[in-house]
Amino acid sequence: MNSISLVLFEDNDRLRESLVFLLNNTEGFSVLADYNNCNDAASAVRIYKPDVVLMDIDMPGKTGVEGVRMVKEAMPFTAVIMFTVFEDEDKLFECLCAGANGYMLKKTPPGKLFEAIQEVKDGGAPMSPSIARKVLNSFKHIRSTQYNLTPRELDVLQLLIKGYSSKMIASELTISFDTARSHLKNIYTKLHVNCGKEAISKALIERIL
Amino acid sequence: MNSISLVLFEDNDRLRESLVFLLNNTEGFSVLADYNNCNDAASAVRIYKPDVVLMDIDMPGKTGVEGVRMVKEAMPFTAVIMFTVFEDEDKLFECLCAGANGYMLKKTPPGKLFEAIQEVKDGGAPMSPSIARKVLNSFKHIRSTQYNLTPRELDVLQLLIKGYSSKMIASELTISFDTARSHLKNIYTKLHVNCGKEAISKALIERIL
DNA sequence: ATTTAACTCACTCATTTGGGTGAGTTGAAG
DNA sequence: CTTCAACTCACCCAAATGAGTGAGTTAAAT
């Protein structure tokens, strides 16, 4: 019942089959489906609703980067762990933006990988140590660029994160209450969120500030 | 001008002096002061206002755990990197609670350490890979210990962070709207905040979840 | 010179939120 | 057996929020 359900996307048949075998013979894990490409990733996760998706980056056809994007669009709360041999910073960055929840190198021993699966299911962000730093570096690039927040909007967002109310933001920035709220609304639109709380989460988690 | 200023606390004289020498002969770093104990850590950081503090954990007299606490009380925005040989989970945990910003093992090569210093100065959270997981595990222990959140309250807080409204939280947890709000109010009280936005910030920044 | 983006401000409206107060149930610890 | 913490639910109210719409100003880019 509380076993973690998975769907795998991995073009290397031997590796994939090994993983499926290992996972299905490990208590607490059950592989619902596995694919050698992620062309149908969206429908796959919609059908199986797995707790966790293990996604290779380098696959023929659609790349894992597109894969994670599709998964996240289809089922936003499905945890996705990228599983790759390469430590390509650009791809890493793209995957982050696409919403991947973890990054494990293929050289990771199975035990660690299983821990990572458990961890990501628990809301963690497992990453192979060697790419952890890269991840931080990638995030530095983001710093709002992604959402095209204006300088003023960043000011507002920063205060919002401090827990300031619209009124407080207005007085802090010496602008009118309505202007502050106007900025907030624009921020929400740009961040694709519907309220301040979501904006704060997104900003803090994605390290926009 | 843009060189990173440091203050060191390390009881091993040879190691400390080596570090001071290395840092002062590396572009971008300047050691303002170094101590073989952290008894006067508070006044030291108040006087020197360093960008970064490098703090050993195992020192005679006051431990580095108390050291980081003092530093953080005196100068909350000073970045503190713990620098230790041991991977003691309990001490690690204590340091986390005390507000340390990074954890580097002494076996870390100088280059990596310097990167870490730069990183922590830039707002990152550098950690030796081997303790990164421990940190995550430690954080699991925290899970409210600090604020004595009940399991249910943690459930609610988790959803709050996802941007859920009271109504959504209620339906997600299959409780009434008022119960959800009741939990929220209790959470706010325990976290010493006045609104959900502050709660989200606090929870994410202090990694309560 | 004109377009454009950023910033500014205002008004309305339905909904949500935080705060306060009070209270019933349950399960575990003493 | 009772004490207590955790969880549950309800009602009230003032304030804050999000959403939508519209518009004036300024400074930079074309």
CSV table of C-alpha atoms (C1' of nucleotides) in Angstrom, one decimal:
chain,number,residue,atom,x,y,z
A,1,MET,CA,0.0,0.0,0.0
A,2,ASN,CA,2.6,2.5,1.0
A,3,SER,CA,5.0,1.1,-1.6
A,4,ILE,CA,6.4,3.7,-3.9
A,5,SER,CA,5.2,3.4,-7.4
A,6,LEU,CA,7.5,4.3,-10.3
A,7,VAL,CA,7.6,4.8,-14.0
A,8,LEU,CA,10.9,4.5,-15.7
A,9,PHE,CA,12.2,6.2,-18.9
A,10,GLU,CA,15.5,4.9,-20.0
A,11,ASP,CA,16.7,3.9,-23.5
A,12,ASN,CA,19.4,1.5,-22.4
A,13,ASP,CA,17.4,-1.7,-22.3
A,14,ARG,CA,19.8,-3.7,-20.1
A,15,LEU,CA,20.0,-0.9,-17.5
A,16,ARG,CA,16.3,-0.3,-17.5
A,17,GLU,CA,15.5,-4.0,-17.1
A,18,SER,CA,18.0,-4.3,-14.3
A,19,LEU,CA,16.4,-1.4,-12.6
A,20,VAL,CA,12.9,-2.7,-13.0
A,21,PHE,CA,14.0,-6.1,-11.7
A,22,LEU,CA,15.9,-4.6,-8.7
A,23,LEU,CA,13.1,-2.2,-7.8
A,24,ASN,CA,10.4,-4.8,-8.1
A,25,ASN,CA,12.4,-7.1,-5.8
A,26,THR,CA,13.0,-4.4,-3.3
A,27,GLU,CA,10.4,-3.9,-0.6
A,28,GLY,CA,8.7,-0.6,-0.9
A,29,PHE,CA,9.1,-0.1,-4.6
A,30,SER,CA,7.0,-1.2,-7.5
A,31,VAL,CA,7.6,-0.3,-11.1
A,32,LEU,CA,4.3,0.4,-12.8
A,33,ALA,CA,5.7,0.7,-16.3
A,34,ASP,CA,9.0,1.3,-18.1
A,35,TYR,CA,9.7,2.9,-21.5
A,36,ASN,CA,12.8,3.1,-23.7
A,37,ASN,CA,11.7,6.6,-24.7
A,38,CYS,CA,9.6,9.4,-23.3
A,39,ASN,CA,7.5,10.2,-26.3
A,40,ASP,CA,4.4,9.3,-24.4
A,41,ALA,CA,5.6,10.4,-21.0
A,42,ALA,CA,2.6,12.7,-20.5
A,43,SER,CA,0.0,10.0,-21.1
A,44,ALA,CA,2.0,7.4,-19.2
A,45,VAL,CA,2.1,9.4,-16.0
A,46,ARG,CA,-1.5,10.4,-16.5
A,47,ILE,CA,-2.4,6.7,-16.7
A,48,TYR,CA,-0.2,5.3,-14.0
A,49,LYS,CA,0.0,8.3,-11.7
A,50,PRO,CA,3.3,7.1,-10.2
A,51,ASP,CA,4.8,8.6,-7.1
A,52,VAL,CA,8.1,9.0,-8.7
A,53,VAL,CA,9.4,9.1,-12.3
A,54,LEU,CA,13.0,8.1,-13.1
A,55,MET,CA,14.0,9.8,-16.3
A,56,ASP,CA,17.1,9.5,-18.4
A,57,ILE,CA,18.3,12.6,-20.1
A,58,ASP,CA,19.9,11.2,-23.2
A,59,MET,CA,17.4,9.3,-25.1
A,60,PRO,CA,16.6,9.1,-28.8
A,61,GLY,CA,13.6,11.0,-29.9
A,62,LYS,CA,12.4,13.3,-27.2
A,63,THR,CA,15.1,14.1,-24.6
A,64,GLY,CA,14.6,13.7,-20.9
A,65,VAL,CA,14.5,17.4,-20.7
A,66,GLU,CA,11.4,17.5,-22.7
A,67,GLY,CA,10.3,14.4,-20.9
A,68,VAL,CA,10.3,16.1,-17.5
A,69,ARG,CA,8.6,19.1,-18.9
A,70,MET,CA,5.8,16.9,-20.2
A,71,VAL,CA,5.5,15.0,-17.0
A,72,LYS,CA,5.3,18.1,-15.0
A,73,GLU,CA,2.7,19.6,-17.3
A,74,ALA,CA,0.6,16.5,-17.1
A,75,MET,CA,1.0,15.7,-13.4
A,76,PRO,CA,2.7,18.6,-11.6
A,77,PHE,CA,3.0,16.8,-8.3
A,78,THR,CA,4.8,13.8,-9.7
A,79,ALA,CA,8.3,13.7,-8.4
A,80,VAL,CA,10.9,13.3,-11.2
A,81,ILE,CA,14.4,12.2,-10.7
A,82,MET,CA,16.8,12.7,-13.6
A,83,PHE,CA,19.1,9.8,-14.1
A,84,THR,CA,22.0,10.5,-16.3
A,85,VAL,CA,25.6,9.8,-17.0
A,86,PHE,CA,26.5,13.3,-18.0
A,87,GLU,CA,26.9,16.3,-15.8
A,88,ASP,CA,26.1,18.7,-18.5
A,89,GLU,CA,25.5,22.0,-16.8
A,90,ASP,CA,23.2,23.4,-19.5
A,91,LYS,CA,20.9,20.3,-19.6
A,92,LEU,CA,21.0,20.3,-15.8
A,93,PHE,CA,19.8,23.9,-15.9
A,94,GLU,CA,17.1,23.1,-18.4
A,95,CYS,CA,15.8,20.2,-16.3
A,96,LEU,CA,15.7,22.4,-13.2
A,97,CYS,CA,13.6,24.9,-15.1
A,98,ALA,CA,11.4,22.1,-16.3
A,99,GLY,CA,10.8,21.2,-12.7
A,100,ALA,CA,12.9,18.0,-12.0
A,101,ASN,CA,13.0,17.1,-8.3
A,102,GLY,CA,16.2,15.2,-8.2
A,103,TYR,CA,19.4,14.4,-10.1
A,104,MET,CA,21.2,11.2,-9.7
A,105,LEU,CA,24.2,10.1,-11.7
A,106,LYS,CA,24.1,6.6,-13.2
A,107,LYS,CA,27.2,5.7,-11.4
A,108,THR,CA,25.2,6.0,-8.2
A,109,PRO,CA,24.9,2.6,-6.5
A,110,PRO,CA,21.4,1.2,-6.5
A,111,GLY,CA,21.1,1.6,-2.7
A,112,LYS,CA,21.7,5.3,-3.0
A,113,LEU,CA,19.3,5.5,-5.9
A,114,PHE,CA,16.6,3.8,-3.8
A,115,GLU,CA,17.2,6.2,-1.0
A,116,ALA,CA,16.9,9.0,-3.5
A,117,ILE,CA,13.6,7.7,-4.7
A,118,GLN,CA,12.3,7.5,-1.2
A,119,GLU,CA,13.6,10.9,-0.5
A,120,VAL,CA,12.1,12.6,-3.5
A,121,LYS,CA,8.8,10.9,-2.6
A,122,ASP,CA,9.1,12.6,0.8
A,123,GLY,CA,9.5,15.9,-0.8
A,124,GLY,CA,13.3,16.0,-0.7
A,125,ALA,CA,15.6,16.9,-3.5
A,126,PRO,CA,18.2,14.1,-3.9
A,127,MET,CA,21.2,14.9,-5.9
A,128,SER,CA,24.5,13.3,-6.6
A,129,PRO,CA,27.1,15.2,-4.6
A,130,SER,CA,29.1,16.1,-7.7
A,131,ILE,CA,26.3,17.9,-9.3
A,132,ALA,CA,24.9,19.6,-6.2
A,133,ARG,CA,27.3,22.4,-6.7
A,134,LYS,CA,26.4,22.7,-10.3
A,135,VAL,CA,22.8,22.9,-9.3
A,136,LEU,CA,23.6,25.9,-7.1
A,137,ASN,CA,25.5,27.5,-9.9
A,138,SER,CA,22.7,26.9,-12.3
A,139,PHE,CA,20.3,28.6,-10.0
A,140,LYS,CA,22.5,31.6,-9.9
A,141,HIS,CA,21.8,32.0,-13.5
A,142,ILE,CA,18.1,32.0,-12.9
A,143,ARG,CA,17.9,34.9,-10.6
A,144,SER,CA,14.7,36.2,-12.1
A,145,THR,CA,15.9,36.1,-15.6
A,146,GLN,CA,13.5,33.3,-16.2
A,147,TYR,CA,10.5,35.3,-15.3
A,148,ASN,CA,11.5,38.7,-16.5
A,149,LEU,CA,10.7,40.4,-13.3
A,150,THR,CA,11.5,44.1,-13.4
A,151,PRO,CA,13.8,45.6,-10.8
A,152,ARG,CA,10.8,47.1,-9.1
A,153,GLU,CA,9.0,43.8,-9.1
A,154,LEU,CA,12.0,42.2,-7.5
A,155,ASP,CA,11.9,44.8,-4.8
A,156,VAL,CA,8.3,44.0,-4.1
A,157,LEU,CA,8.9,40.3,-4.2
A,158,GLN,CA,11.7,40.6,-1.8
A,159,LEU,CA,9.5,42.3,0.7
A,160,LEU,CA,6.7,39.9,0.1
A,161,ILE,CA,9.0,37.1,1.1
A,162,LYS,CA,9.7,38.9,4.3
A,163,GLY,CA,6.0,38.5,5.0
A,164,TYR,CA,5.1,42.1,4.3
A,165,SER,CA,1.5,42.9,3.5
A,166,SER,CA,0.6,45.0,0.5
A,167,LYS,CA,0.2,48.0,2.8
A,168,MET,CA,3.7,47.5,4.4
A,169,ILE,CA,5.3,47.0,1.0
A,170,ALA,CA,3.7,50.3,-0.2
A,171,SER,CA,5.0,52.3,2.7
A,172,GLU,CA,8.4,50.6,2.6
A,173,LEU,CA,8.8,51.5,-1.1
A,174,THR,CA,7.0,54.8,-0.7
A,175,ILE,CA,4.4,54.0,-3.3
A,176,SER,CA,0.7,53.8,-3.0
A,177,PHE,CA,-1.2,50.8,-1.7
A,178,ASP,CA,-2.7,50.2,-5.2
A,179,THR,CA,0.7,50.4,-6.9
A,180,ALA,CA,2.1,47.8,-4.6
A,181,ARG,CA,-0.8,45.6,-5.3
A,182,SER,CA,-0.4,46.3,-9.0
A,183,HIS,CA,3.2,45.1,-8.8
A,184,LEU,CA,2.1,42.1,-6.9
A,185,LYS,CA,-0.5,41.1,-9.5
A,186,ASN,CA,2.1,41.5,-12.3
A,187,ILE,CA,4.5,39.3,-10.3
A,188,TYR,CA,1.9,36.6,-9.8
A,189,THR,CA,1.2,36.7,-13.5
A,190,LYS,CA,4.9,36.4,-14.4
A,191,LEU,CA,5.5,33.6,-11.9
A,192,HIS,CA,2.4,31.8,-13.1
A,193,VAL,CA,1.0,31.7,-9.6
A,194,ASN,CA,-2.3,32.9,-8.1
A,195,CYS,CA,-1.4,34.2,-4.7
A,196,GLY,CA,1.3,35.6,-2.6
A,197,LYS,CA,1.9,32.4,-0.8
A,198,GLU,CA,2.6,30.5,-4.0
A,199,ALA,CA,4.8,33.3,-5.1
A,200,ILE,CA,6.9,33.1,-1.9
A,201,SER,CA,7.2,29.4,-2.2
A,202,LYS,CA,8.3,29.6,-5.8
A,203,ALA,CA,10.7,32.4,-5.2
A,204,LEU,CA,12.3,30.7,-2.3
A,205,ILE,CA,12.4,27.2,-3.8
A,206,GLU,CA,13.7,28.4,-7.1
A,207,ARG,CA,15.9,30.9,-5.5
A,208,ILE,CA,14.7,33.7,-7.6
A,209,LEU,CA,16.0,36.2,-5.1
B,1,MET,CA,37.5,46.0,-2.2
B,2,ASN,CA,35.6,42.9,-3.4
B,3,SER,CA,37.9,40.6,-1.5
B,4,ILE,CA,36.1,38.4,1.0
B,5,SER,CA,37.0,39.2,4.6
B,6,LEU,CA,37.2,36.3,7.0
B,7,VAL,CA,37.6,35.6,10.7
B,8,LEU,CA,38.9,32.1,11.7
B,9,PHE,CA,38.2,30.1,14.8
B,10,GLU,CA,40.4,27.0,15.0
B,11,ASP,CA,42.3,25.6,17.9
B,12,ASN,CA,44.8,23.7,15.9
B,13,ASP,CA,47.5,26.3,15.6
B,14,ARG,CA,49.3,24.8,12.6
B,15,LEU,CA,46.1,24.3,10.6
B,16,ARG,CA,44.9,27.7,11.5
B,17,GLU,CA,48.1,29.4,10.5
B,18,SER,CA,48.3,27.5,7.3
B,19,LEU,CA,44.8,28.6,6.5
B,20,VAL,CA,45.5,32.2,7.3
B,21,PHE,CA,48.7,32.1,5.1
B,22,LEU,CA,46.9,30.4,2.3
B,23,LEU,CA,43.9,32.7,2.4
B,24,ASN,CA,45.9,35.8,2.6
B,25,ASN,CA,48.0,34.7,-0.4
B,26,THR,CA,45.0,33.9,-2.5
B,27,GLU,CA,43.4,36.7,-4.4
B,28,GLY,CA,40.0,37.5,-3.2
B,29,PHE,CA,40.5,36.5,0.4
B,30,SER,CA,41.7,38.4,3.4
B,31,VAL,CA,41.8,37.1,7.0
B,32,LEU,CA,41.0,39.9,9.3
B,33,ALA,CA,41.6,37.9,12.5
B,34,ASP,CA,42.1,34.4,13.7
B,35,TYR,CA,41.5,32.8,17.1
B,36,ASN,CA,42.3,29.5,18.7
B,37,ASN,CA,39.0,29.6,20.6
B,38,CYS,CA,35.6,31.2,20.1
B,39,ASN,CA,35.1,32.6,23.6
B,40,ASP,CA,35.0,36.1,22.2
B,41,ALA,CA,33.4,35.2,18.9
B,42,ALA,CA,30.6,37.7,19.4
B,43,SER,CA,32.8,40.7,19.9
B,44,ALA,CA,35.2,39.6,17.3
B,45,VAL,CA,32.6,39.6,14.5
B,46,ARG,CA,31.1,42.8,15.9
B,47,ILE,CA,34.5,44.4,15.6
B,48,TYR,CA,35.7,43.0,12.3
B,49,LYS,CA,32.3,42.5,10.6
B,50,PRO,CA,33.7,39.7,8.3
B,51,ASP,CA,31.9,38.4,5.3
B,52,VAL,CA,32.5,34.9,6.3
B,53,VAL,CA,33.4,33.1,9.5
B,54,LEU,CA,35.2,29.8,9.4
B,55,MET,CA,34.5,27.9,12.6
B,56,ASP,CA,35.9,24.7,14.0
B,57,ILE,CA,33.5,22.6,16.0
B,58,ASP,CA,35.9,20.9,18.4
B,59,MET,CA,37.6,23.5,20.4
B,60,PRO,CA,38.6,23.7,24.0
B,61,GLY,CA,36.4,26.1,26.0
B,62,LYS,CA,33.3,27.1,24.1
B,63,THR,CA,32.5,24.7,21.3
B,64,GLY,CA,32.0,25.8,17.7
B,65,VAL,CA,28.3,25.1,18.2
B,66,GLU,CA,28.1,27.8,20.8
B,67,GLY,CA,30.4,29.8,18.6
B,68,VAL,CA,28.1,29.9,15.6
B,69,ARG,CA,25.2,30.7,18.0
B,70,MET,CA,27.1,33.7,19.3
B,71,VAL,CA,28.1,34.9,15.9
B,72,LYS,CA,24.6,34.7,14.6
B,73,GLU,CA,23.2,36.5,17.6
B,74,ALA,CA,25.8,39.2,17.3
B,75,MET,CA,25.8,39.6,13.5
B,76,PRO,CA,22.9,37.6,12.0
B,77,PHE,CA,24.0,38.1,8.4
B,78,THR,CA,27.5,36.9,8.8
B,79,ALA,CA,27.9,33.7,6.9
B,80,VAL,CA,29.4,30.9,9.0
B,81,ILE,CA,31.0,27.8,7.6
B,82,MET,CA,31.6,25.0,10.1
B,83,PHE,CA,35.0,23.4,9.5
B,84,THR,CA,35.4,20.1,11.3
B,85,VAL,CA,36.9,16.6,11.1
B,86,PHE,CA,34.0,14.8,12.6
B,87,GLU,CA,30.7,14.0,10.9
B,88,ASP,CA,28.8,13.9,14.1
B,89,GLU,CA,25.2,14.0,13.3
B,90,ASP,CA,24.1,15.5,16.6
B,91,LYS,CA,26.6,18.3,16.5
B,92,LEU,CA,25.7,18.9,12.9
B,93,PHE,CA,22.1,19.2,13.9
B,94,GLU,CA,22.9,21.6,16.6
B,95,CYS,CA,24.9,23.8,14.3
B,96,LEU,CA,22.1,23.8,11.8
B,97,CYS,CA,19.7,25.0,14.4
B,98,ALA,CA,22.3,27.6,15.5
B,99,GLY,CA,22.2,29.0,11.9
B,100,ALA,CA,25.4,27.8,10.3
B,101,ASN,CA,25.5,28.4,6.6
B,102,GLY,CA,27.9,25.7,5.5
B,103,TYR,CA,29.7,22.6,6.5
B,104,MET,CA,33.0,21.6,5.2
B,105,LEU,CA,35.1,18.7,6.3
B,106,LYS,CA,38.7,19.4,7.1
B,107,LYS,CA,39.8,16.8,4.6
B,108,THR,CA,38.4,19.2,2.0
B,109,PRO,CA,41.1,20.4,-0.4
B,110,PRO,CA,41.9,24.1,0.0
B,111,GLY,CA,40.6,24.9,-3.4
B,112,LYS,CA,37.2,23.4,-2.6
B,113,LEU,CA,37.2,25.3,0.7
B,114,PHE,CA,37.9,28.5,-1.0
B,115,GLU,CA,35.0,27.8,-3.4
B,116,ALA,CA,32.8,27.2,-0.4
B,117,ILE,CA,33.8,30.5,1.2
B,118,GLN,CA,33.0,32.3,-2.0
B,119,GLU,CA,29.8,30.3,-2.3
B,120,VAL,CA,28.6,31.0,1.2
B,121,LYS,CA,29.4,34.7,0.7
B,122,ASP,CA,27.1,34.6,-2.3
B,123,GLY,CA,24.3,33.2,-0.3
B,124,GLY,CA,24.9,29.5,-1.0
B,125,ALA,CA,25.1,26.6,1.4
B,126,PRO,CA,28.3,24.8,0.7
B,127,MET,CA,28.6,21.4,2.3
B,128,SER,CA,31.0,18.5,1.9
B,129,PRO,CA,29.2,15.9,-0.1
B,130,SER,CA,29.4,13.2,2.6
B,131,ILE,CA,27.6,15.3,5.1
B,132,ALA,CA,25.0,16.7,2.7
B,133,ARG,CA,22.8,13.7,3.2
B,134,LYS,CA,23.3,13.8,6.9
B,135,VAL,CA,22.1,17.3,6.8
B,136,LEU,CA,19.0,16.3,5.1
B,137,ASN,CA,18.5,13.5,7.6
B,138,SER,CA,19.1,16.0,10.4
B,139,PHE,CA,16.5,18.2,9.0
B,140,LYS,CA,14.1,15.4,9.1
B,141,HIS,CA,14.6,15.2,12.8
B,142,ILE,CA,13.9,18.9,13.1
B,143,ARG,CA,10.5,18.6,11.6
B,144,SER,CA,9.0,20.9,14.1
B,145,THR,CA,11.0,20.0,17.1
B,146,GLN,CA,12.0,23.6,17.2
B,147,TYR,CA,8.5,24.8,17.2
B,148,ASN,CA,6.7,21.7,18.5
B,149,LEU,CA,4.4,21.4,15.6
B,150,THR,CA,2.2,18.4,15.8
B,151,PRO,CA,2.1,15.9,12.9
B,152,ARG,CA,-1.1,17.3,11.7
B,153,GLU,CA,0.2,20.8,11.8
B,154,LEU,CA,3.1,19.6,9.7
B,155,ASP,CA,0.7,18.2,7.2
B,156,VAL,CA,-1.1,21.5,7.0
B,157,LEU,CA,2.1,23.5,6.8
B,158,GLN,CA,3.3,21.3,4.0
B,159,LEU,CA,0.2,22.1,2.0
B,160,LEU,CA,0.4,25.7,2.9
B,161,ILE,CA,3.8,25.9,1.4
B,162,LYS,CA,2.5,24.4,-1.8
B,163,GLY,CA,0.3,27.4,-2.0
B,164,TYR,CA,-2.9,25.7,-1.0
B,165,SER,CA,-5.7,27.9,0.4
B,166,SER,CA,-7.4,27.0,3.6
B,167,LYS,CA,-10.2,25.5,1.6
B,168,MET,CA,-7.9,23.3,-0.5
B,169,ILE,CA,-6.1,22.2,2.6
B,170,ALA,CA,-9.3,21.2,4.2
B,171,SER,CA,-10.4,19.1,1.3
B,172,GLU,CA,-7.0,17.6,0.8
B,173,LEU,CA,-6.9,16.5,4.4
B,174,THR,CA,-10.6,15.7,4.5
B,175,ILE,CA,-11.2,18.0,7.4
B,176,SER,CA,-13.5,20.9,7.7
B,177,PHE,CA,-12.6,24.4,6.5
B,178,ASP,CA,-12.6,25.7,10.1
B,179,THR,CA,-10.4,22.9,11.3
B,180,ALA,CA,-7.9,23.6,8.6
B,181,ARG,CA,-7.9,27.3,9.7
B,182,SER,CA,-7.7,26.3,13.3
B,183,HIS,CA,-4.5,24.3,12.5
B,184,LEU,CA,-3.2,27.3,10.6
B,185,LYS,CA,-3.8,29.6,13.4
B,186,ASN,CA,-2.0,27.3,15.8
B,187,ILE,CA,0.9,27.0,13.4
B,188,TYR,CA,1.2,30.8,13.1
B,189,THR,CA,1.3,31.0,16.9
B,190,LYS,CA,4.0,28.4,17.2
B,191,LEU,CA,6.1,29.8,14.5
B,192,HIS,CA,5.7,33.3,15.9
B,193,VAL,CA,4.3,34.7,12.7
B,194,ASN,CA,1.1,36.5,11.8
B,195,CYS,CA,0.2,35.2,8.4
B,196,GLY,CA,0.6,32.4,6.0
B,197,LYS,CA,3.1,34.2,3.9
B,198,GLU,CA,5.5,34.6,6.9
B,199,ALA,CA,4.9,31.0,7.8
B,200,ILE,CA,5.9,29.9,4.3
B,201,SER,CA,9.0,32.0,4.4
B,202,LYS,CA,10.0,30.8,7.8
B,203,ALA,CA,9.3,27.2,7.0
B,204,LEU,CA,11.2,27.3,3.7
B,205,ILE,CA,14.1,29.3,5.0
B,206,GLU,CA,14.5,27.4,8.2
B,207,ARG,CA,13.7,24.1,6.4
B,208,ILE,CA,11.1,23.1,9.0
B,209,LEU,CA,9.8,20.7,6.4
C,1,DA,C1',9.4,61.7,-33.0
C,2,DT,C1',7.2,57.8,-31.7
C,3,DT,C1',6.9,53.6,-29.7
C,4,DT,C1',7.6,50.8,-25.7
C,5,DA,C1',8.4,49.2,-21.1
C,6,DA,C1',8.4,50.3,-16.5
C,7,DC,C1',6.3,52.6,-12.9
C,8,DT,C1',2.7,54.8,-11.0
C,9,DC,C1',-2.3,55.2,-9.1
C,10,DA,C1',-7.4,54.3,-8.5
C,11,DC,C1',-11.8,51.8,-8.0
C,12,DT,C1',-14.8,47.7,-7.5
C,13,DC,C1',-16.0,43.1,-5.9
C,14,DA,C1',-16.1,38.6,-4.2
C,15,DT,C1',-13.3,35.8,-1.5
C,16,DT,C1',-9.8,34.7,1.9
C,17,DT,C1',-7.5,35.5,5.9
C,18,DG,C1',-6.2,36.2,10.7
C,19,DG,C1',-7.9,36.6,15.3
C,20,DG,C1',-10.9,35.5,18.9
C,21,DT,C1',-13.7,32.4,21.5
C,22,DG,C1',-15.6,28.2,22.7
C,23,DA,C1',-16.3,23.3,22.7
C,24,DG,C1',-16.7,18.1,21.7
C,25,DT,C1',-13.8,13.6,20.9
C,26,DT,C1',-10.2,10.5,21.4
C,27,DG,C1',-6.3,8.1,22.7
C,28,DA,C1',-2.3,7.9,25.4
C,29,DA,C1',0.1,8.7,29.8
C,30,DG,C1',0.0,9.3,34.5
D,1,DC,C1',-9.7,7.0,36.0
D,2,DT,C1',-8.6,11.2,35.0
D,3,DT,C1',-5.6,14.4,33.0
D,4,DC,C1',-3.8,16.2,28.9
D,5,DA,C1',-2.4,16.9,24.2
D,6,DA,C1',-4.0,16.5,19.7
D,7,DC,C1',-7.5,16.9,16.6
D,8,DT,C1',-11.8,18.2,15.3
D,9,DC,C1',-15.6,21.8,14.3
D,10,DA,C1',-18.3,26.3,14.5
D,11,DC,C1',-19.3,31.3,14.4
D,12,DC,C1',-18.1,36.2,14.2
D,13,DC,C1',-15.7,40.2,12.4
D,14,DA,C1',-12.5,43.4,10.5
D,15,DA,C1',-8.9,43.5,7.3
D,16,DA,C1',-6.3,41.8,3.5
D,17,DT,C1',-6.2,39.8,-0.9
D,18,DG,C1',-6.7,38.6,-6.0
D,19,DA,C1',-8.9,39.9,-10.2
D,20,DG,C1',-10.3,42.9,-13.4
D,21,DT,C1',-10.2,47.3,-15.7
D,22,DG,C1',-8.5,51.6,-16.9
D,23,DA,C1',-5.2,55.3,-17.1
D,24,DG,C1',-1.3,59.0,-16.5
D,25,DT,C1',4.0,59.7,-16.5
D,26,DT,C1',8.6,59.1,-17.6
D,27,DA,C1',12.7,57.5,-19.6
D,28,DA,C1',14.9,54.7,-22.9
D,29,DA,C1',15.0,52.6,-27.5
D,30,DT,C1',14.1,52.9,-32.4
